[in-house]
Short mmCIF file of C-alpha atoms in Angstrom, two decimals:
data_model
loop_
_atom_site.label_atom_id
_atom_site.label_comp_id
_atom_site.label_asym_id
_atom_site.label_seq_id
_atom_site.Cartn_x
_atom_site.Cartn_y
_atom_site.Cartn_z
CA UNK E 1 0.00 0.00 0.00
CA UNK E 2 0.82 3.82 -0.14
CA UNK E 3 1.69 4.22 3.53
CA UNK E 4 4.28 1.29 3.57
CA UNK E 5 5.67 2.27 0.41
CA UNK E 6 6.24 5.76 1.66
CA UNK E 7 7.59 4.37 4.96
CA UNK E 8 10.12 2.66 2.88
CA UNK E 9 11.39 5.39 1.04
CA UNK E 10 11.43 7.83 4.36
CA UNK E 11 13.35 5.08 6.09
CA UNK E 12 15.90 4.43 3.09
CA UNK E 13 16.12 8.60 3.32
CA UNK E 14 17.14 8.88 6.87
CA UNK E 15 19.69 5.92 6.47
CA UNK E 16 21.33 8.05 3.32
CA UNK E 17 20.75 11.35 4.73
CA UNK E 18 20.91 11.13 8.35
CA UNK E 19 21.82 14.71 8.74
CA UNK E 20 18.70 15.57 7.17
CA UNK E 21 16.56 16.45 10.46
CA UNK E 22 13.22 17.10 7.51
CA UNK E 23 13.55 13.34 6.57
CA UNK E 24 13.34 12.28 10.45
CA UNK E 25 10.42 14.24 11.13
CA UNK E 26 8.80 13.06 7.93
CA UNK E 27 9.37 9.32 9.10
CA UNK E 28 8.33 10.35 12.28
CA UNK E 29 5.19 11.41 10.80
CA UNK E 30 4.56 8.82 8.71
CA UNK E 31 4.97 6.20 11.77
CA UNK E 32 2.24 7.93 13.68
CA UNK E 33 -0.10 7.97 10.37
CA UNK E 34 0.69 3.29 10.36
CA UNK E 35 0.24 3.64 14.75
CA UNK E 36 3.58 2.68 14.99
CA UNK E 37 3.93 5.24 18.28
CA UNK E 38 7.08 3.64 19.52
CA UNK E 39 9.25 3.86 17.17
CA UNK E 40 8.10 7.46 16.13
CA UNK E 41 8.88 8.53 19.50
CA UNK E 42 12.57 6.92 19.49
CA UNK E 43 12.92 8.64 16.25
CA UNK E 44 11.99 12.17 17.81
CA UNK E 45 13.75 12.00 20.82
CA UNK E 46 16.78 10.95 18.69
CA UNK E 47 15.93 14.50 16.54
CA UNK E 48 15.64 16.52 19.76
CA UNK E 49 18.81 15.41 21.08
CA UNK E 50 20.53 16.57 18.07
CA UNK E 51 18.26 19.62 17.12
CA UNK E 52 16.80 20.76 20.30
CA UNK E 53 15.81 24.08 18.35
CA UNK E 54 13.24 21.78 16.78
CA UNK E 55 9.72 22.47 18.41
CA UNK E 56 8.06 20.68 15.42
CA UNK E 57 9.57 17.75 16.77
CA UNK E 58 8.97 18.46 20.33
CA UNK E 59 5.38 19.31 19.92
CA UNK E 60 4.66 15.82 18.13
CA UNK E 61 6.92 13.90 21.06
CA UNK E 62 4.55 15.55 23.36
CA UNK E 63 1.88 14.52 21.84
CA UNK E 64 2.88 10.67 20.92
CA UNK E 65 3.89 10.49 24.69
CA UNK E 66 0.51 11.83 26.02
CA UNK E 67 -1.52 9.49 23.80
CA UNK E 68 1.10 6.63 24.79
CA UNK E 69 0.43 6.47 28.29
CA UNK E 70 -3.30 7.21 27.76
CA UNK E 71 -3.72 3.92 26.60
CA UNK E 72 -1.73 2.21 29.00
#
C-alpha cells in the first residue's frame, strides 16, 4: 500500500541522509499515520537530542507520549 511504500522510502532517506533532520520528522510522521507510536517517538527524541531548536519535533513527542500512556 501507499503508507508502507512511503515508509520505505522515508526510512531508506534517513539511512542516506541522516543529517537531514526534515527526513526524520517526515518518518516520524509517517509512523504515527501506520500507529507505529514507539518507534516514532525513538525517532523524535533521537531529533531533539541533536536539534533541540526543533519544536516541530517536540510538539509531536509531546503529543505521541501523552496518547502513549493514555492507553496504558
Amino acid at each position: 500500500d501507499r503508507l508502507s511504500e512511503a515508509l520505505a522510502f522515508c526510512r531508506r532517506a534517513v539511512a542516506t541522509r541522516a543529517d537531514e533532520p526534515r527526513y526524520a520528522h517526515a518518518l516520524a510522521l509517517l509512523l504515527v499515520q501506520a500507529r507505529e507510536d514507539a518507534e516514532a517517538a525513538r525517532i523524535l527524541e533521537q531529533l531533539v537530542k541533536t536539534d533541540p531548536d526543533n519544536t516541530d519535533a517536540q510538539l509531536l513527542l509531546l503529543e505521541i507520549k501523552g496518547r502513549m500512556k493514555a492507553t496504558r
